[in-house]
Coordinates of C-alpha atoms and ligand atoms in Angstrom, one line a residue:
M16 CA 42.9 -1.2 -19.9
R17 CA 41.7 -4.5 -21.2
Q18 CA 38.2 -4.7 -22.7
R19 CA 36.0 -7.0 -20.7
V20 CA 33.9 -9.4 -22.8
C21 CA 30.9 -11.6 -22.1
I22 CA 30.1 -14.4 -24.5
L23 CA 26.5 -15.5 -24.8
G24 CA 26.6 -18.9 -26.5
S25 CA 30.3 -19.7 -25.8
T26 CA 30.0 -23.4 -26.6
G27 CA 28.6 -22.9 -30.1
S28 CA 30.3 -22.4 -33.5
I29 CA 30.5 -18.6 -33.1
G30 CA 31.4 -18.8 -29.4
R31 CA 34.3 -21.3 -29.9
N32 CA 35.6 -19.2 -32.8
A33 CA 35.4 -16.1 -30.6
L34 CA 37.5 -17.8 -27.9
Q35 CA 40.1 -18.7 -30.5
V36 CA 40.3 -15.1 -31.4
L37 CA 40.5 -13.9 -27.8
R38 CA 43.2 -16.5 -27.0
Q39 CA 45.4 -14.5 -29.4
L40 CA 44.3 -11.1 -28.0
A41 CA 44.9 -11.7 -24.3
D42 CA 46.7 -8.4 -23.9
D43 CA 43.7 -6.4 -25.1
F44 CA 40.7 -8.5 -23.9
E45 CA 39.6 -10.3 -20.7
V46 CA 36.7 -12.8 -20.7
V47 CA 34.5 -12.0 -17.7
G48 CA 31.3 -13.9 -18.5
L49 CA 30.2 -17.1 -20.4
A50 CA 26.8 -18.5 -21.1
A51 CA 25.8 -21.8 -22.7
G52 CA 22.6 -23.9 -23.1
S53 CA 23.5 -27.5 -22.2
R54 CA 27.2 -28.2 -22.9
W55 CA 28.1 -27.3 -19.4
Q56 CA 31.4 -29.4 -19.3
D57 CA 32.6 -27.5 -22.4
M58 CA 31.7 -24.1 -20.7
M59 CA 33.5 -25.2 -17.5
A60 CA 36.7 -26.0 -19.5
Q61 CA 36.5 -22.6 -21.1
A62 CA 36.0 -20.9 -17.7
R63 CA 39.0 -22.7 -16.3
E64 CA 41.2 -21.7 -19.3
F65 CA 40.1 -18.1 -19.4
K66 CA 39.7 -17.7 -15.6
V67 CA 36.0 -16.6 -15.9
A68 CA 34.1 -15.8 -12.7
H69 CA 30.6 -15.3 -14.0
L70 CA 28.8 -18.2 -15.7
A71 CA 25.2 -18.8 -16.9
I72 CA 23.5 -22.0 -18.0
G73 CA 20.4 -21.4 -20.1
R74 CA 18.9 -24.9 -19.4
P75 CA 18.3 -25.0 -15.6
E76 CA 18.3 -28.9 -15.5
Y77 CA 22.2 -28.7 -15.7
E78 CA 22.5 -26.2 -12.8
S79 CA 23.2 -28.8 -10.1
Q80 CA 26.0 -30.6 -12.0
L81 CA 27.6 -27.2 -12.7
Q82 CA 27.3 -26.0 -9.1
G83 CA 29.5 -29.0 -8.0
E84 CA 32.3 -27.9 -10.3
L85 CA 32.6 -24.2 -9.4
N86 CA 35.5 -22.7 -7.4
A87 CA 35.1 -20.1 -4.6
E88 CA 35.3 -17.1 -7.0
Q89 CA 32.8 -18.4 -9.5
K90 CA 29.1 -17.4 -9.6
L91 CA 26.5 -19.3 -11.5
Y92 CA 23.2 -17.9 -13.0
S93 CA 20.6 -20.2 -14.4
G94 CA 17.6 -20.1 -16.8
E95 CA 16.6 -17.3 -19.2
E96 CA 16.6 -14.8 -16.3
G97 CA 20.1 -16.1 -15.4
L98 CA 21.3 -14.9 -18.8
V99 CA 20.0 -11.5 -18.0
E100 CA 21.6 -11.6 -14.6
L101 CA 24.9 -12.5 -16.1
I102 CA 24.8 -9.4 -18.2
E103 CA 23.9 -7.3 -15.2
H104 CA 26.6 -8.6 -12.9
C105 CA 29.6 -9.8 -14.9
G106 CA 31.0 -6.2 -15.3
C107 CA 31.6 -6.5 -19.1
D108 CA 32.1 -3.7 -21.5
C109 CA 31.2 -5.8 -24.5
V110 CA 28.7 -8.6 -25.1
L111 CA 29.1 -11.1 -28.0
S112 CA 25.5 -12.2 -28.6
A113 CA 25.8 -15.7 -30.1
I114 CA 23.1 -17.9 -28.6
V115 CA 21.0 -19.5 -31.4
G116 CA 17.4 -18.4 -31.9
T117 CA 15.5 -16.2 -29.4
A118 CA 16.8 -17.8 -26.2
G119 CA 19.4 -15.0 -25.7
L120 CA 17.1 -12.2 -26.8
M121 CA 16.3 -10.7 -23.4
A122 CA 19.9 -10.8 -22.3
T123 CA 20.9 -8.9 -25.5
V124 CA 18.1 -6.4 -25.0
R125 CA 19.4 -5.9 -21.4
A126 CA 23.0 -5.3 -22.7
V127 CA 21.6 -2.6 -25.1
E128 CA 19.5 -1.1 -22.2
M129 CA 22.8 -0.9 -20.2
G130 CA 24.5 1.0 -23.1
K131 CA 27.1 -1.7 -23.7
K132 CA 28.9 -2.5 -26.9
V133 CA 27.1 -5.5 -28.5
A134 CA 28.9 -7.6 -31.1
L135 CA 25.8 -9.1 -32.7
A136 CA 26.1 -12.6 -34.3
N137 CA 22.5 -13.5 -33.4
K138 CA 20.6 -12.1 -36.3
E139 CA 17.3 -13.2 -34.8
T140 CA 17.6 -10.2 -32.3
L141 CA 17.3 -7.7 -35.1
V142 CA 14.8 -9.7 -37.1
V143 CA 12.5 -10.0 -34.1
T144 CA 13.0 -6.7 -32.2
G145 CA 14.5 -4.5 -35.0
P146 CA 12.1 -1.5 -34.5
V147 CA 12.5 -1.6 -30.7
I148 CA 16.2 -2.4 -30.2
T149 CA 17.5 0.1 -32.8
E150 CA 15.5 2.8 -31.0
L151 CA 16.7 1.6 -27.6
A152 CA 20.4 1.6 -28.8
R153 CA 19.9 5.2 -30.1
Q154 CA 18.6 6.2 -26.6
T155 CA 21.3 4.4 -24.5
G156 CA 24.2 4.9 -26.9
A157 CA 24.8 1.1 -27.1
Q158 CA 26.8 0.2 -30.2
L159 CA 25.4 -2.6 -32.3
I160 CA 28.4 -4.1 -34.3
P161 CA 27.5 -6.9 -36.7
V162 CA 29.3 -10.2 -36.7
D163 CA 27.2 -11.8 -39.5
S164 CA 29.8 -11.8 -42.3
E165 CA 27.6 -10.0 -44.9
H166 CA 26.6 -7.3 -42.4
S167 CA 30.2 -6.9 -41.2
A168 CA 31.2 -6.5 -44.8
I169 CA 28.6 -3.8 -45.4
F170 CA 29.5 -2.1 -42.0
Q171 CA 33.1 -1.9 -43.2
A172 CA 32.2 -0.8 -46.7
L173 CA 30.0 2.0 -45.3
H174 CA 33.1 3.7 -44.0
A175 CA 33.7 4.8 -47.7
G176 CA 30.6 7.1 -47.8
S177 CA 27.7 8.5 -45.8
A178 CA 24.3 6.9 -45.1
E179 CA 22.6 9.4 -47.5
E180 CA 25.0 8.3 -50.3
I181 CA 23.9 4.6 -50.2
H182 CA 22.2 3.6 -53.4
R183 CA 22.0 -0.2 -52.7
L184 CA 23.3 -2.9 -50.5
Y185 CA 24.3 -6.2 -52.1
L186 CA 24.0 -9.2 -49.8
T187 CA 26.0 -12.2 -51.2
S188 CA 25.2 -15.8 -50.7
S189 CA 27.2 -18.9 -51.5
G190 CA 24.0 -20.6 -52.6
G191 CA 24.0 -23.2 -49.9
P192 CA 24.0 -27.0 -50.4
F193 CA 21.2 -27.0 -53.0
R194 CA 22.5 -24.3 -55.4
T195 CA 22.6 -26.8 -58.3
W196 CA 19.6 -29.0 -57.2
T197 CA 16.3 -29.0 -59.0
L198 CA 13.1 -28.1 -57.2
E199 CA 12.0 -31.8 -57.4
Q200 CA 15.3 -32.9 -55.7
M201 CA 15.0 -30.3 -53.1
K202 CA 11.5 -31.5 -52.1
Q203 CA 13.1 -34.9 -51.2
A204 CA 16.0 -33.3 -49.2
T205 CA 16.7 -34.9 -45.8
P206 CA 18.1 -33.0 -42.7
A207 CA 21.5 -34.6 -43.5
D208 CA 21.4 -33.1 -47.0
A209 CA 20.5 -29.7 -45.7
L210 CA 23.2 -29.9 -43.1
A211 CA 26.0 -30.4 -45.7
H212 CA 26.9 -26.7 -46.3
P213 CA 29.6 -26.4 -49.1
V214 CA 31.5 -23.5 -47.6
W215 CA 30.7 -22.6 -44.0
N216 CA 30.9 -24.8 -40.9
M217 CA 28.1 -23.4 -38.7
G218 CA 25.5 -24.6 -36.1
P219 CA 22.6 -26.7 -37.4
K220 CA 19.8 -24.1 -37.3
I221 CA 21.7 -21.5 -39.5
T222 CA 22.9 -24.3 -41.8
I223 CA 19.3 -25.5 -42.5
D224 CA 18.3 -21.8 -43.0
S225 CA 21.1 -21.5 -45.6
A226 CA 19.6 -24.5 -47.5
T227 CA 16.1 -22.9 -47.7
M228 CA 17.7 -19.4 -48.1
M229 CA 15.7 -18.3 -45.1
N230 CA 19.1 -17.3 -43.7
K231 CA 19.3 -14.7 -46.5
A232 CA 15.7 -13.7 -45.9
L233 CA 16.6 -13.1 -42.2
E234 CA 19.7 -11.2 -43.3
I235 CA 17.6 -8.9 -45.6
V236 CA 15.5 -8.0 -42.5
E237 CA 18.6 -7.7 -40.4
A238 CA 20.2 -5.3 -42.9
R239 CA 17.0 -3.2 -43.1
W240 CA 17.2 -2.4 -39.4
L241 CA 20.9 -2.3 -38.9
F242 CA 21.6 0.1 -41.8
N243 CA 18.2 1.9 -41.8
V244 CA 17.6 1.2 -45.6
T245 CA 14.4 0.3 -47.4
H246 CA 13.7 -3.2 -48.8
D247 CA 14.2 -2.0 -52.3
Q248 CA 17.7 -0.8 -51.5
I249 CA 18.7 -4.4 -50.9
E250 CA 19.7 -6.9 -53.5
V251 CA 20.8 -10.6 -53.2
L252 CA 23.5 -12.1 -55.3
I253 CA 24.7 -15.7 -55.5
H254 CA 28.4 -15.8 -55.3
P255 CA 29.6 -19.5 -54.9
E256 CA 33.2 -18.7 -54.0
A257 CA 32.1 -16.8 -50.8
I258 CA 35.0 -14.4 -51.1
I259 CA 33.1 -11.2 -51.4
H260 CA 31.2 -11.0 -48.2
S261 CA 28.9 -8.2 -49.4
M262 CA 29.0 -4.8 -51.1
V263 CA 27.6 -1.3 -51.0
E264 CA 26.8 0.6 -54.1
F265 CA 27.0 4.4 -53.6
R266 CA 25.0 6.9 -55.6
D267 CA 27.9 7.7 -57.8
G268 CA 27.9 4.1 -59.1
C269 CA 31.0 3.0 -57.1
L270 CA 30.8 -0.4 -55.5
I271 CA 32.8 -1.0 -52.3
A272 CA 33.2 -4.6 -51.3
Q273 CA 34.9 -6.5 -48.5
L274 CA 36.8 -9.6 -49.4
G275 CA 38.4 -12.3 -47.3
T276 CA 38.6 -16.1 -46.8
P277 CA 35.3 -17.5 -45.5
D278 CA 36.3 -17.7 -41.9
M279 CA 34.0 -16.3 -39.1
R280 CA 37.0 -15.4 -36.9
I281 CA 37.6 -12.4 -39.2
P282 CA 34.2 -10.6 -38.6
I283 CA 34.2 -11.7 -35.0
Q284 CA 37.6 -10.1 -34.4
Y285 CA 36.7 -7.0 -36.3
A286 CA 33.5 -6.6 -34.2
L287 CA 35.5 -7.0 -31.0
T288 CA 38.3 -4.7 -31.8
Y289 CA 36.3 -2.1 -33.8
P290 CA 37.3 0.7 -34.5
R291 CA 40.8 -0.8 -34.5
R292 CA 42.2 -3.5 -36.7
L293 CA 44.6 -5.9 -35.0
E294 CA 46.8 -8.6 -36.4
R295 CA 45.2 -11.1 -38.8
C296 CA 43.7 -14.4 -37.5
G297 CA 43.4 -17.3 -39.9
E298 CA 44.6 -17.7 -43.5
P299 CA 45.2 -14.6 -45.8
L300 CA 43.2 -14.4 -49.0
D301 CA 45.2 -15.6 -52.0
L302 CA 43.4 -14.2 -55.0
L303 CA 45.7 -16.1 -57.4
R304 CA 44.4 -19.3 -55.9
V305 CA 40.8 -18.2 -56.1
R306 CA 41.3 -16.9 -59.7
Q307 CA 37.6 -16.4 -60.5
L308 CA 34.6 -14.8 -58.7
R309 CA 31.3 -15.8 -60.1
F310 CA 27.8 -14.1 -59.6
E311 CA 24.4 -15.5 -60.4
P312 CA 20.9 -14.2 -59.8
P313 CA 19.0 -16.1 -57.1
D314 CA 16.3 -18.5 -58.3
R315 CA 13.2 -17.1 -56.6
A316 CA 11.1 -20.1 -57.7
R317 CA 13.3 -22.6 -55.8
Y318 CA 13.9 -20.2 -52.9
P319 CA 10.5 -18.6 -52.1
A320 CA 12.0 -17.5 -48.7
L321 CA 13.7 -14.6 -50.4
E322 CA 10.5 -13.0 -51.5
L323 CA 9.3 -13.4 -48.0
G324 CA 12.4 -11.7 -46.6
F325 CA 11.7 -8.7 -48.9
Q326 CA 8.1 -8.6 -47.9
V327 CA 8.9 -8.7 -44.2
A328 CA 11.6 -6.0 -44.6
R329 CA 9.0 -3.8 -46.4
Q330 CA 6.2 -4.4 -43.8
G331 CA 8.4 -4.0 -40.7
G332 CA 6.5 -3.8 -37.4
S333 CA 5.6 -7.2 -36.0
S334 CA 6.3 -9.2 -39.2
G335 CA 9.9 -10.0 -38.4
A336 CA 9.0 -11.6 -35.1
V337 CA 6.4 -13.9 -36.8
L338 CA 8.8 -14.8 -39.6
N339 CA 11.6 -15.8 -37.3
A340 CA 9.4 -17.7 -34.8
A341 CA 7.5 -19.6 -37.5
N342 CA 10.7 -20.5 -39.3
E343 CA 12.4 -21.6 -36.0
A344 CA 9.5 -23.9 -35.1
A345 CA 9.3 -25.2 -38.7
V346 CA 13.1 -26.0 -38.8
E347 CA 12.7 -27.9 -35.5
A348 CA 9.8 -29.9 -37.1
F349 CA 11.9 -30.7 -40.2
Q350 CA 14.8 -31.9 -38.0
A351 CA 12.4 -34.1 -36.1
G352 CA 11.2 -35.6 -39.4
R353 CA 7.7 -34.2 -39.0
I354 CA 7.6 -32.0 -42.1
H355 CA 9.3 -32.1 -45.5
F356 CA 12.0 -29.6 -46.5
G357 CA 9.7 -27.6 -48.8
E358 CA 7.2 -27.2 -46.0
I359 CA 9.6 -25.1 -43.9
T360 CA 9.1 -22.1 -46.1
E361 CA 5.5 -22.9 -47.1
R362 CA 4.3 -22.9 -43.5
T363 CA 6.3 -19.9 -42.5
M364 CA 4.8 -17.9 -45.4
E365 CA 1.4 -19.0 -44.6
I366 CA 1.7 -17.9 -40.9
V367 CA 3.3 -14.6 -41.8
G368 CA 0.4 -14.0 -44.2
R369 CA -2.2 -14.7 -41.4
H370 CA -0.8 -12.8 -38.5
K371 CA -2.4 -9.6 -37.2
W372 CA 0.2 -7.0 -38.1
I373 CA 1.2 -4.3 -35.7
E374 CA 2.9 -1.3 -37.2
H375 CA 4.6 0.1 -34.0
P376 CA 4.8 -2.9 -31.6
T377 CA 6.2 -2.8 -28.1
L378 CA 8.7 -5.5 -27.0
E379 CA 5.9 -7.3 -25.2
Q380 CA 3.8 -7.4 -28.4
L381 CA 6.8 -8.7 -30.3
L382 CA 7.2 -11.5 -27.8
A383 CA 3.5 -12.3 -28.0
A384 CA 3.7 -12.4 -31.8
D385 CA 6.7 -14.8 -31.5
R386 CA 4.6 -17.1 -29.1
W387 CA 1.6 -17.0 -31.4
A388 CA 3.6 -18.0 -34.5
R389 CA 5.2 -20.9 -32.7
N390 CA 1.8 -22.1 -31.5
E391 CA 0.5 -21.9 -35.0
V392 CA 3.2 -24.1 -36.4
H393 CA 2.6 -26.7 -33.6
A394 CA -1.1 -26.6 -34.2
C395 CA -0.6 -27.2 -37.9
L396 CA 1.5 -30.3 -37.1
T397 CA -1.3 -31.9 -35.2
C398 CA -4.1 -30.9 -37.7
Ligands
NDP405 P1 25.4 -23.2 -32.6 O1 24.2 -24.1 -32.7 O2 26.7 -23.7 -33.0 O3 25.6 -22.6 -31.1 C1 24.5 -22.1 -30.4 C2 24.9 -21.6 -29.0 O4 23.7 -21.2 -28.3 C3 25.5 -22.7 -28.1 O5 26.5 -22.1 -27.3 C4 24.3 -23.2 -27.3 O6 24.7 -23.8 -26.1 C5 23.7 -21.9 -27.0 N1 22.3 -22.0 -26.6 C6 21.3 -22.7 -27.2 N2 20.2 -22.6 -26.4 C7 20.5 -21.9 -25.3 C8 19.8 -21.5 -24.1 N3 18.5 -21.8 -23.9 N4 20.5 -20.7 -23.2 C9 21.8 -20.4 -23.4 N5 22.5 -20.8 -24.5 C10 21.8 -21.5 -25.4 O7 25.0 -21.8 -33.4 P2 26.0 -20.8 -34.1 O8 27.2 -20.5 -33.3 O9 26.2 -21.3 -35.5 O10 25.1 -19.6 -34.3 C11 24.8 -18.7 -33.2 C12 24.1 -17.4 -33.7 O11 25.0 -16.7 -34.6 C13 22.9 -17.7 -34.5 O12 21.9 -16.7 -34.2 C14 23.3 -17.6 -35.9 O13 22.3 -17.2 -36.8 C15 24.4 -16.6 -35.8 N6 25.4 -16.6 -36.9 C16 26.2 -17.7 -37.0 C17 27.2 -17.9 -37.9 C18 28.1 -19.0 -38.0 O14 29.0 -19.0 -38.8 N7 28.0 -20.0 -37.2 C19 27.3 -16.8 -39.0 C20 26.4 -15.7 -38.8 C21 25.5 -15.6 -37.8 P3 24.9 -25.4 -25.9 O15 25.5 -25.9 -27.2 O16 25.7 -25.5 -24.7 O17 23.5 -26.0 -25.7
MG406 MG1 25.5 -14.5 -42.9

């Protein structure tokens, strides 16, 4: 029987890559649900091609235009609750969670509550609700399969040993657009500079996060929850070629790495087909063309976000929700030209430092911490 997939964020970078993968895997998968934020025409074109009956639009202002385009079989859900309704009604076995930020959070939580398989691209879900969603998945039997390339690599490498045998996880990073820039140059960086990633072609939010290394900070927290390790079992390595996607060091000193061309279709396909491996998508890795693999320690002075990631991974509780929300609001302010590049991390650190930490938060408390952090960033902008 074909696996039924719902894609949250089908019009984004991950969503479009996923549909490319699924186009090749039509014998094994059927797309039964799609959700987008504003690019409703793109979603409609996808729905026609893949014959999808259940659609959701996150921004309700586009609902009326979309209604006019639907055929008799299609059903439309709208707004944040609409994303949750899509999960409840589309009849999927697997949800690809690829909406940027926290907009798709409740729909992803619903998928976990319903015990579905969740291919998780949206790292914010684990950063914000890590302590709650991992416990929920344990209770419902929902599988959380990482799509983020580093976590997919670790997930694959972990098949070589048991959880008790992990010594350390190495998260690799290409170094982003400012790897060779000085601190002074970085202070002057514009949104266009930050959006020019040397390796990966991704959505704007994660690309800016890669420039500040907040992306790696979020990934440290993501790894902490996903693999149930402590912050001091996680190491970050700069690896400019972006061929080794991450590694696990086991207690006998053996390192198991996953290598591949930097192409998100590979971890997306693996997450969808897990535990099987199907035919390759994209270019094979030619090591004779790559020739060298370099490693550098990260410069913590230029990238203070890394320290913050370790701090939040150590604290756990409500810290991740505050880190993510403050950063998301600060990135928006940077894109709008309201703050300088260096202020993204500065403000996020300051707000994380000020929040009233809750050790064992409920989902409601995490959402309240998220709202508080966003308000603090906005209040700082007007003071
Ligand atoms: P994009 O910006 O390219 O796409 C974001 C998607 O989210 C779009 O489909 C967008 O819809 C949708 N969206 C935004 N707001 C809403 C809303 N309110 N309701 C419903 N849908 C909404 O981002 P990426 O694809 O790059 O990233 C998606 C997630 O995957 C992020 O969490 C990112 O951290 C993670 N990720 C991405 C990687 C990558 O290579 N791109 C790698 C690893 C993780 P629309 O465009 O129609 O408004
Ligand atoms: Mg990543």
